[in-house]
mmCIF file of C-alpha atoms and ligand atoms in Angstrom:
data_model
loop_
_atom_site.group_PDB
_atom_site.id
_atom_site.type_symbol
_atom_site.label_atom_id
_atom_site.label_comp_id
_atom_site.label_asym_id
_atom_site.label_seq_id
_atom_site.Cartn_x
_atom_site.Cartn_y
_atom_site.Cartn_z
ATOM 1 C CA UNK A 1 43.121 45.096 186.881
ATOM 2 C CA UNK A 2 42.820 43.942 183.339
ATOM 3 C CA UNK A 3 39.391 44.385 181.767
ATOM 4 C CA UNK A 4 37.872 40.959 181.086
ATOM 5 C CA UNK A 5 37.446 39.737 177.667
ATOM 6 C CA UNK A 6 34.658 37.408 175.699
ATOM 7 C CA UNK A 7 36.333 36.667 172.122
ATOM 8 C CA UNK A 8 33.507 35.618 169.804
ATOM 9 C CA UNK A 9 34.991 33.714 166.547
ATOM 10 C CA UNK A 10 33.945 31.876 163.524
ATOM 11 C CA UNK A 11 37.413 30.171 163.176
ATOM 12 C CA UNK A 12 38.586 30.455 160.307
ATOM 13 C CA UNK A 13 42.262 30.953 159.740
ATOM 14 C CA UNK A 14 42.304 34.558 160.700
ATOM 15 C CA UNK A 15 40.437 33.759 163.523
ATOM 16 C CA UNK A 16 42.955 31.228 164.637
ATOM 17 C CA UNK A 17 45.605 33.983 164.185
ATOM 18 C CA UNK A 18 43.694 36.383 166.638
ATOM 19 C CA UNK A 19 43.157 33.730 169.015
ATOM 20 C CA UNK A 20 46.899 32.577 169.097
ATOM 21 C CA UNK A 21 47.860 36.305 169.229
ATOM 22 C CA UNK A 22 45.628 37.519 171.918
ATOM 23 C CA UNK A 23 46.461 34.771 174.229
ATOM 24 C CA UNK A 24 50.192 34.969 173.372
ATOM 25 C CA UNK A 25 50.203 38.909 173.979
ATOM 26 C CA UNK A 26 49.472 38.168 177.643
ATOM 27 C CA UNK A 27 47.362 41.433 177.576
ATOM 28 C CA UNK A 28 43.946 39.861 176.915
ATOM 29 C CA UNK A 29 42.217 38.304 179.886
ATOM 30 C CA UNK A 30 40.103 35.927 178.292
ATOM 31 C CA UNK A 31 37.129 34.816 180.546
ATOM 32 C CA UNK A 32 36.316 32.683 177.415
ATOM 33 C CA UNK A 33 35.449 32.329 173.736
ATOM 34 C CA UNK A 34 31.939 32.164 171.939
ATOM 35 C CA UNK A 35 31.710 30.290 168.693
ATOM 36 C CA UNK A 36 29.213 31.400 165.906
ATOM 37 C CA UNK A 37 28.163 29.867 162.419
ATOM 38 C CA UNK A 38 30.417 31.955 159.801
ATOM 39 C CA UNK A 39 33.194 31.283 157.621
ATOM 40 C CA UNK A 40 32.371 27.339 158.167
ATOM 41 C CA UNK A 41 29.233 25.651 159.856
ATOM 42 C CA UNK A 42 29.298 25.756 163.838
ATOM 43 C CA UNK A 43 30.428 22.252 164.366
ATOM 44 C CA UNK A 44 33.560 23.078 162.364
ATOM 45 C CA UNK A 45 34.101 26.276 164.074
ATOM 46 C CA UNK A 46 33.760 24.393 167.648
ATOM 47 C CA UNK A 47 36.259 21.906 166.588
ATOM 48 C CA UNK A 48 38.714 24.287 165.165
ATOM 49 C CA UNK A 49 38.664 26.570 168.130
ATOM 50 C CA UNK A 50 39.214 23.850 170.332
ATOM 51 C CA UNK A 51 42.295 22.578 168.002
ATOM 52 C CA UNK A 52 43.849 25.850 168.241
ATOM 53 C CA UNK A 53 43.690 26.150 172.056
ATOM 54 C CA UNK A 54 45.095 22.678 172.201
ATOM 55 C CA UNK A 55 47.981 23.942 169.906
ATOM 56 C CA UNK A 56 48.409 27.015 172.085
ATOM 57 C CA UNK A 57 48.436 24.608 175.171
ATOM 58 C CA UNK A 58 45.376 26.772 176.585
ATOM 59 C CA UNK A 59 42.731 23.829 177.085
ATOM 60 C CA UNK A 60 41.991 25.369 180.039
ATOM 61 C CA UNK A 61 40.093 28.346 178.308
ATOM 62 C CA UNK A 62 36.343 27.074 177.522
ATOM 63 C CA UNK A 63 34.448 27.153 174.313
ATOM 64 C CA UNK A 64 30.800 28.212 174.314
ATOM 65 C CA UNK A 65 28.961 27.292 171.423
ATOM 66 C CA UNK A 66 26.412 29.810 169.763
ATOM 67 C CA UNK A 67 24.167 30.256 167.084
ATOM 68 C CA UNK A 68 24.500 27.704 164.261
ATOM 69 C CA UNK A 69 22.677 29.954 161.472
ATOM 70 C CA UNK A 70 22.118 33.607 161.152
ATOM 71 C CA UNK A 71 19.004 35.037 162.413
ATOM 72 C CA UNK A 72 16.905 35.266 159.171
ATOM 73 C CA UNK A 73 18.923 34.480 156.275
ATOM 74 C CA UNK A 74 20.362 31.164 154.848
ATOM 75 C CA UNK A 75 23.801 30.467 156.099
ATOM 76 C CA UNK A 76 26.511 31.311 153.455
ATOM 77 C CA UNK A 77 29.983 29.986 154.110
ATOM 78 C CA UNK A 78 33.389 30.896 153.027
ATOM 79 C CA UNK A 79 35.573 27.568 151.999
ATOM 80 C CA UNK A 80 37.139 29.496 149.121
ATOM 81 C CA UNK A 81 39.191 31.651 151.723
ATOM 82 C CA UNK A 82 39.418 29.203 154.634
ATOM 83 C CA UNK A 83 39.489 25.798 153.050
ATOM 84 C CA UNK A 84 37.199 22.781 153.374
ATOM 85 C CA UNK A 85 37.397 22.304 157.071
ATOM 86 C CA UNK A 86 38.132 26.304 158.008
ATOM 87 C CA UNK A 87 41.485 26.285 158.823
ATOM 88 C CA UNK A 88 43.411 25.235 155.868
ATOM 89 C CA UNK A 89 43.461 21.721 157.059
ATOM 90 C CA UNK A 90 46.564 22.588 159.022
ATOM 91 C CA UNK A 91 45.449 20.600 162.466
ATOM 92 C CA UNK A 92 44.296 17.503 160.855
ATOM 93 C CA UNK A 93 46.516 15.507 163.140
ATOM 94 C CA UNK A 94 45.319 17.317 166.363
ATOM 95 C CA UNK A 95 43.009 14.938 168.420
ATOM 96 C CA UNK A 96 40.470 16.343 170.375
ATOM 97 C CA UNK A 97 38.763 15.182 173.904
ATOM 98 C CA UNK A 98 35.159 14.864 173.993
ATOM 99 C CA UNK A 99 33.926 18.705 174.490
ATOM 100 C CA UNK A 100 32.761 19.802 177.620
ATOM 101 C CA UNK A 101 28.844 20.714 177.801
ATOM 102 C CA UNK A 102 29.224 24.288 177.800
ATOM 103 C CA UNK A 103 26.364 26.925 178.266
ATOM 104 C CA UNK A 104 24.695 28.816 174.802
ATOM 105 C CA UNK A 105 27.036 31.475 173.922
ATOM 106 C CA UNK A 106 24.309 34.335 174.178
ATOM 107 C CA UNK A 107 23.569 33.106 177.677
ATOM 108 C CA UNK A 108 27.436 33.129 178.567
ATOM 109 C CA UNK A 109 27.498 36.692 177.285
ATOM 110 C CA UNK A 110 24.679 37.819 179.616
ATOM 111 C CA UNK A 111 26.159 35.762 182.498
ATOM 112 C CA UNK A 112 29.820 37.447 182.189
ATOM 113 C CA UNK A 113 28.094 40.721 181.584
ATOM 114 C CA UNK A 114 26.244 40.767 184.690
ATOM 115 C CA UNK A 115 29.140 39.416 186.612
ATOM 116 C CA UNK A 116 31.650 42.157 185.451
ATOM 117 C CA UNK A 117 29.235 45.050 184.791
ATOM 118 C CA UNK A 118 31.492 48.013 183.216
ATOM 119 C CA UNK A 119 34.644 45.927 182.996
ATOM 120 C CA UNK A 120 33.749 43.249 180.164
ATOM 121 C CA UNK A 121 34.887 44.071 176.678
ATOM 122 C CA UNK A 122 33.322 41.744 173.940
ATOM 123 C CA UNK A 123 35.611 41.309 170.701
ATOM 124 C CA UNK A 124 33.705 39.831 167.672
ATOM 125 C CA UNK A 125 35.653 38.566 164.726
ATOM 126 C CA UNK A 126 32.476 36.536 162.927
ATOM 127 C CA UNK A 127 29.016 37.531 162.452
ATOM 128 C CA UNK A 128 27.625 39.094 165.559
ATOM 129 C CA UNK A 129 24.314 36.745 166.003
ATOM 130 C CA UNK A 130 25.460 35.578 169.468
ATOM 131 C CA UNK A 131 25.447 39.253 170.714
ATOM 132 C CA UNK A 132 22.359 40.082 168.972
ATOM 133 C CA UNK A 133 20.335 37.212 170.609
ATOM 134 C CA UNK A 134 21.900 38.189 173.940
ATOM 135 C CA UNK A 135 20.780 41.636 173.482
ATOM 136 C CA UNK A 136 17.166 40.266 172.755
ATOM 137 C CA UNK A 137 17.095 38.228 175.856
ATOM 138 C CA UNK A 138 18.677 40.715 178.308
ATOM 139 C CA UNK A 139 18.870 44.370 176.870
ATOM 140 C CA UNK A 140 20.343 45.562 179.981
ATOM 141 C CA UNK A 141 23.734 44.175 178.716
ATOM 142 C CA UNK A 142 23.649 47.303 176.418
ATOM 143 C CA UNK A 143 24.892 49.251 179.746
ATOM 144 C CA UNK A 144 26.915 46.513 181.404
ATOM 145 C CA UNK A 145 29.140 45.850 178.535
ATOM 146 C CA UNK A 146 31.677 48.375 178.584
ATOM 147 C CA UNK A 147 32.507 47.982 174.825
ATOM 148 C CA UNK A 148 32.245 45.873 171.659
ATOM 149 C CA UNK A 149 35.086 45.771 169.065
ATOM 150 C CA UNK A 150 33.620 44.131 165.633
ATOM 151 C CA UNK A 151 35.789 43.201 162.904
ATOM 152 C CA UNK A 152 33.543 43.892 159.888
ATOM 153 C CA UNK A 153 32.087 46.158 157.503
ATOM 154 C CA UNK A 154 33.329 48.823 154.894
ATOM 155 C CA UNK A 155 32.722 52.660 155.566
ATOM 156 C CA UNK A 156 35.045 54.747 153.174
ATOM 157 C CA UNK A 157 36.514 52.470 150.307
ATOM 158 C CA UNK A 158 33.340 52.168 148.385
ATOM 159 C CA UNK A 159 33.276 49.193 145.979
ATOM 160 C CA UNK A 160 35.844 47.142 147.950
ATOM 161 C CA UNK A 161 33.886 44.549 149.824
ATOM 162 C CA UNK A 162 34.614 41.188 149.767
ATOM 163 C CA UNK A 163 31.141 39.355 149.520
ATOM 164 C CA UNK A 164 29.248 42.020 147.473
ATOM 165 C CA UNK A 165 31.019 45.413 146.046
ATOM 166 C CA UNK A 166 29.914 47.349 149.243
ATOM 167 C CA UNK A 167 29.282 44.539 151.752
ATOM 168 C CA UNK A 168 31.973 42.533 154.150
ATOM 169 C CA UNK A 169 31.630 38.933 154.984
ATOM 170 C CA UNK A 170 30.784 39.245 158.644
ATOM 171 C CA UNK A 171 28.135 41.996 158.172
ATOM 172 C CA UNK A 172 26.791 40.125 155.201
ATOM 173 C CA UNK A 173 26.511 36.848 156.831
ATOM 174 C CA UNK A 174 23.868 38.270 159.219
ATOM 175 C CA UNK A 175 23.013 41.773 158.635
ATOM 176 C CA UNK A 176 19.930 41.566 161.066
ATOM 177 C CA UNK A 177 22.087 40.894 163.970
ATOM 178 C CA UNK A 178 24.346 43.869 162.981
ATOM 179 C CA UNK A 179 21.480 46.478 162.800
ATOM 180 C CA UNK A 180 20.574 45.268 166.397
ATOM 181 C CA UNK A 181 23.690 45.479 167.790
ATOM 182 C CA UNK A 182 24.535 49.022 166.149
ATOM 183 C CA UNK A 183 20.997 50.352 167.403
ATOM 184 C CA UNK A 184 21.590 48.829 170.847
ATOM 185 C CA UNK A 185 23.226 51.822 172.783
ATOM 186 C CA UNK A 186 26.382 49.793 173.094
ATOM 187 C CA UNK A 187 29.720 51.231 172.860
ATOM 188 C CA UNK A 188 30.844 50.042 168.996
ATOM 189 C CA UNK A 189 34.127 50.115 167.290
ATOM 190 C CA UNK A 190 34.097 48.753 164.085
ATOM 191 C CA UNK A 191 37.139 47.244 162.797
ATOM 192 C CA UNK A 192 36.403 47.450 158.795
ATOM 193 C CA UNK A 193 37.861 46.113 155.850
ATOM 194 C CA UNK A 194 39.256 49.775 155.292
ATOM 195 C CA UNK A 195 42.068 49.517 157.804
ATOM 196 C CA UNK A 196 42.214 45.496 157.953
ATOM 197 C CA UNK A 197 43.218 45.136 154.167
ATOM 198 C CA UNK A 198 46.204 47.352 154.775
ATOM 199 C CA UNK A 199 47.436 44.967 157.478
ATOM 200 C CA UNK A 200 48.962 42.227 154.893
ATOM 201 C CA UNK A 201 51.082 39.269 156.255
ATOM 202 C CA UNK A 202 53.168 38.326 153.030
ATOM 203 C CA UNK A 203 55.553 35.028 152.859
ATOM 204 C CA UNK A 204 58.380 37.331 154.157
ATOM 205 C CA UNK A 205 56.683 38.099 157.359
ATOM 206 C CA UNK A 206 55.759 34.468 157.518
ATOM 207 C CA UNK A 207 59.243 33.442 157.306
ATOM 208 C CA UNK A 208 60.437 35.656 160.228
ATOM 209 C CA UNK A 209 58.530 32.826 162.334
ATOM 210 C CA UNK A 210 60.780 29.997 160.952
ATOM 211 C CA UNK A 211 62.238 27.545 163.694
ATOM 212 C CA UNK A 212 59.538 29.085 166.317
ATOM 213 C CA UNK A 213 56.390 27.380 167.870
ATOM 214 C CA UNK A 214 53.649 28.711 165.561
ATOM 215 C CA UNK A 215 55.696 28.825 161.995
ATOM 216 C CA UNK A 216 54.228 25.488 160.879
ATOM 217 C CA UNK A 217 50.767 26.567 161.401
ATOM 218 C CA UNK A 218 50.940 29.838 160.296
ATOM 219 C CA UNK A 219 52.322 28.811 156.783
ATOM 220 C CA UNK A 220 50.341 25.890 156.416
ATOM 221 C CA UNK A 221 47.061 27.250 157.378
ATOM 222 C CA UNK A 222 47.391 30.292 155.373
ATOM 223 C CA UNK A 223 48.069 28.343 152.131
ATOM 224 C CA UNK A 224 44.475 28.528 151.154
ATOM 225 C CA UNK A 225 43.812 31.954 152.462
ATOM 226 C CA UNK A 226 46.931 33.007 150.517
ATOM 227 C CA UNK A 227 46.281 31.595 147.222
ATOM 228 C CA UNK A 228 42.780 33.065 147.425
ATOM 229 C CA UNK A 229 44.418 36.481 147.663
ATOM 230 C CA UNK A 230 46.892 35.811 145.241
ATOM 231 C CA UNK A 231 43.762 35.260 142.486
ATOM 232 C CA UNK A 232 41.625 38.155 143.989
ATOM 233 C CA UNK A 233 44.260 40.942 144.740
ATOM 234 C CA UNK A 234 47.335 39.842 142.952
ATOM 235 C CA UNK A 235 49.282 39.406 146.388
ATOM 236 C CA UNK A 236 50.516 36.229 148.116
ATOM 237 C CA UNK A 237 49.636 36.745 151.763
ATOM 238 C CA UNK A 238 46.561 37.467 154.149
ATOM 239 C CA UNK A 239 44.849 40.299 155.516
ATOM 240 C CA UNK A 240 45.145 40.185 159.308
ATOM 241 C CA UNK A 241 41.283 40.975 159.613
ATOM 242 C CA UNK A 242 40.663 39.181 162.980
ATOM 243 C CA UNK A 243 44.051 39.879 164.553
ATOM 244 C CA UNK A 244 44.110 43.597 163.971
ATOM 245 C CA UNK A 245 40.661 43.597 165.794
ATOM 246 C CA UNK A 246 42.293 42.185 168.792
ATOM 247 C CA UNK A 247 45.381 44.529 168.288
ATOM 248 C CA UNK A 248 42.981 47.675 168.923
ATOM 249 C CA UNK A 249 42.140 46.210 172.156
ATOM 250 C CA UNK A 250 45.466 45.437 173.255
ATOM 251 C CA UNK A 251 46.881 49.081 171.877
ATOM 252 C CA UNK A 252 44.279 51.303 170.338
ATOM 253 C CA UNK A 253 47.002 53.575 169.223
ATOM 254 C CA UNK A 254 47.366 51.512 166.295
ATOM 255 C CA UNK A 255 44.185 52.834 164.788
ATOM 256 C CA UNK A 256 42.520 56.076 164.641
ATOM 257 C CA UNK A 257 38.808 56.266 164.996
ATOM 258 C CA UNK A 258 35.800 58.736 164.432
ATOM 259 C CA UNK A 259 32.357 58.311 165.843
ATOM 260 C CA UNK A 260 29.634 58.651 163.044
ATOM 261 C CA UNK A 261 26.066 57.301 162.721
ATOM 262 C CA UNK A 262 26.015 53.680 161.190
ATOM 263 C CA UNK A 263 23.346 51.854 159.976
ATOM 264 C CA UNK A 264 23.114 48.533 158.103
ATOM 265 C CA UNK A 265 21.513 47.419 154.780
ATOM 266 C CA UNK A 266 19.214 44.330 155.600
ATOM 267 C CA UNK A 267 16.778 44.486 152.330
ATOM 268 C CA UNK A 268 18.344 45.533 149.339
ATOM 269 C CA UNK A 269 19.825 42.522 147.174
ATOM 270 C CA UNK A 270 22.556 44.814 145.630
ATOM 271 C CA UNK A 271 23.816 45.811 149.031
ATOM 272 C CA UNK A 272 22.741 43.634 151.769
ATOM 273 C CA UNK A 273 25.140 43.871 154.716
ATOM 274 C CA UNK A 274 26.448 47.163 153.371
ATOM 275 C CA UNK A 275 27.444 49.473 156.560
ATOM 276 C CA UNK A 276 26.568 52.801 155.557
ATOM 277 C CA UNK A 277 28.171 55.584 157.222
ATOM 278 C CA UNK A 278 26.822 59.100 157.635
ATOM 279 C CA UNK A 279 29.836 61.314 157.297
ATOM 280 C CA UNK A 280 27.819 64.196 156.517
ATOM 281 C CA UNK A 281 25.283 63.639 158.949
ATOM 282 C CA UNK A 282 22.445 63.822 156.466
ATOM 283 C CA UNK A 283 20.544 61.941 158.487
ATOM 284 C CA UNK A 284 20.863 63.994 161.545
ATOM 285 C CA UNK A 285 21.038 61.035 163.968
ATOM 286 C CA UNK A 286 23.056 60.599 166.891
ATOM 287 C CA UNK A 287 26.505 59.023 166.231
ATOM 288 C CA UNK A 288 26.563 55.149 167.332
ATOM 289 C CA UNK A 289 29.574 53.503 166.125
ATOM 290 C CA UNK A 290 33.624 54.588 166.186
ATOM 291 C CA UNK A 291 34.632 54.159 162.669
ATOM 292 C CA UNK A 292 38.216 53.281 161.735
ATOM 293 C CA UNK A 293 39.866 56.119 159.353
ATOM 294 C CA UNK A 294 43.534 55.328 159.714
ATOM 295 C CA UNK A 295 45.865 52.316 161.013
ATOM 296 C CA UNK A 296 49.560 52.065 161.540
ATOM 297 C CA UNK A 297 49.678 48.971 159.629
ATOM 298 C CA UNK A 298 53.504 48.403 159.445
ATOM 299 C CA UNK A 299 53.966 48.597 163.105
ATOM 300 C CA UNK A 300 50.873 46.251 163.838
ATOM 301 C CA UNK A 301 52.242 43.377 161.404
ATOM 302 C CA UNK A 302 55.466 43.924 162.939
ATOM 303 C CA UNK A 303 54.057 43.761 166.475
ATOM 304 C CA UNK A 304 51.900 40.647 165.645
ATOM 305 C CA UNK A 305 54.754 38.696 164.257
ATOM 306 C CA UNK A 306 57.126 39.473 167.248
ATOM 307 C CA UNK A 307 54.081 38.513 169.442
ATOM 308 C CA UNK A 308 54.038 34.871 167.680
ATOM 309 C CA UNK A 309 57.771 34.623 167.530
ATOM 310 C CA UNK A 310 58.531 34.898 171.067
ATOM 311 C CA UNK A 311 56.050 32.251 172.108
ATOM 312 C CA UNK A 312 57.268 29.164 173.908
HETATM 313 O O1 RIB B 401 35.871 39.713 155.969
HETATM 314 C C1 RIB B 401 36.531 39.210 156.828
HETATM 315 C C2 RIB B 401 36.084 38.492 158.211
HETATM 316 O O2 RIB B 401 35.141 37.641 157.591
HETATM 317 C C3 RIB B 401 37.106 38.022 158.732
HETATM 318 O O3 RIB B 401 36.517 38.000 160.188
HETATM 319 C C4 RIB B 401 36.953 36.395 158.350
HETATM 320 O O4 RIB B 401 37.604 35.368 159.295
HETATM 321 C C5 RIB B 401 35.679 36.132 158.003
HETATM 322 O O5 RIB B 401 34.914 35.837 159.210
HETATM 323 CA CA1 CA B 402 36.366 35.544 161.638
#
C-alpha cells in the first residue's frame, strides 16, 4: 500500500513542475494539495495550482487553501523568478470553474494525519506556514505524520543563498514557521539548495520533450525563470528545486542524507532564514533534521524528463 501524500505548494514554476512530475510518476498517492503564500500571493497560488491540475487532467485532486501570509513577517514575493502571475503566464488561456469551498489547509493536514496515522508524508515545497499552524493547533501530528520532506535552506554552501547570502527563499519567507517545524519532533528531511542547485534543467533537456504533452508548458512557463538564471548564474535553465524534493520521496536513492542538529535564524537582519547545521555538534543537541550531502543529479534530471515525456 503506497504511503499517502499531501503536497504543500506556493505555485510557482518549479512547484508546477513538481506537481506534474509527482502525478505523472504514478508513484505518489496524493490525498490533496495544500497552498500557501510564497512565490506569489495566495490567490495566485490557488489559481495556478488549479490550472496545472486542469492541464494534467486531474481536477479530481482537491486544493486546500492555507495561510495567506507568514506567521509574523511581512510577505515578500518572487515575481522576478516566477513572472507576474507565478507560472510565467504560460496558462493564461486556461479557464477555471468556480473553486470548491475546501477546508483550511492546516485543518486538512491535521484531519489527514489523524486518519492515516503513521502512513502520511507531507512534502512541502514552499514556506512551511501551514504545517507550523497545524502543529500549534494539534501538536500530536508530530507523532502521527510519518515524515515531512521540505524544499528549503542551505547547509554547506556558505554564501550561496538565493534570498540573502546564507538564506534560501522558502525558509526566508517564514523563518519562524521553519523553527516551529524543526523543533517539533517531526521526522524532517531538508532538500536544500546544496543539492537542488545541481539539478539544473537546461534547454537541451527541455527539447527532449518536443512533441509531447508538456513541452509547450515547460518551455513557456520556464522562460522567465531561465532568464533570471541566465542573469544570476550565467546559465539558461532552471534548478529543479521542487521536483527534486518530490523525487526524494519517489526514490530516496537520488540523495545521500545525514542527520544533524539544525536551527533557524529568526532575528538577525543579515541572516534571517539561515538554516544553521551543527556539523561539529558544538551545541551538543540531539540531531533533528536529515540534511542532504550529495545528489545523483544527472540521473534525477534524466528521470524527471523521461517521466514527463511518457505522459499521455
Ligand atoms: O528557493 C527555491 C524555492 O523557493 C522553490 O520552492 C521555489 O518554488 C520557491 O518557492
Ligand atoms: Ca516552491
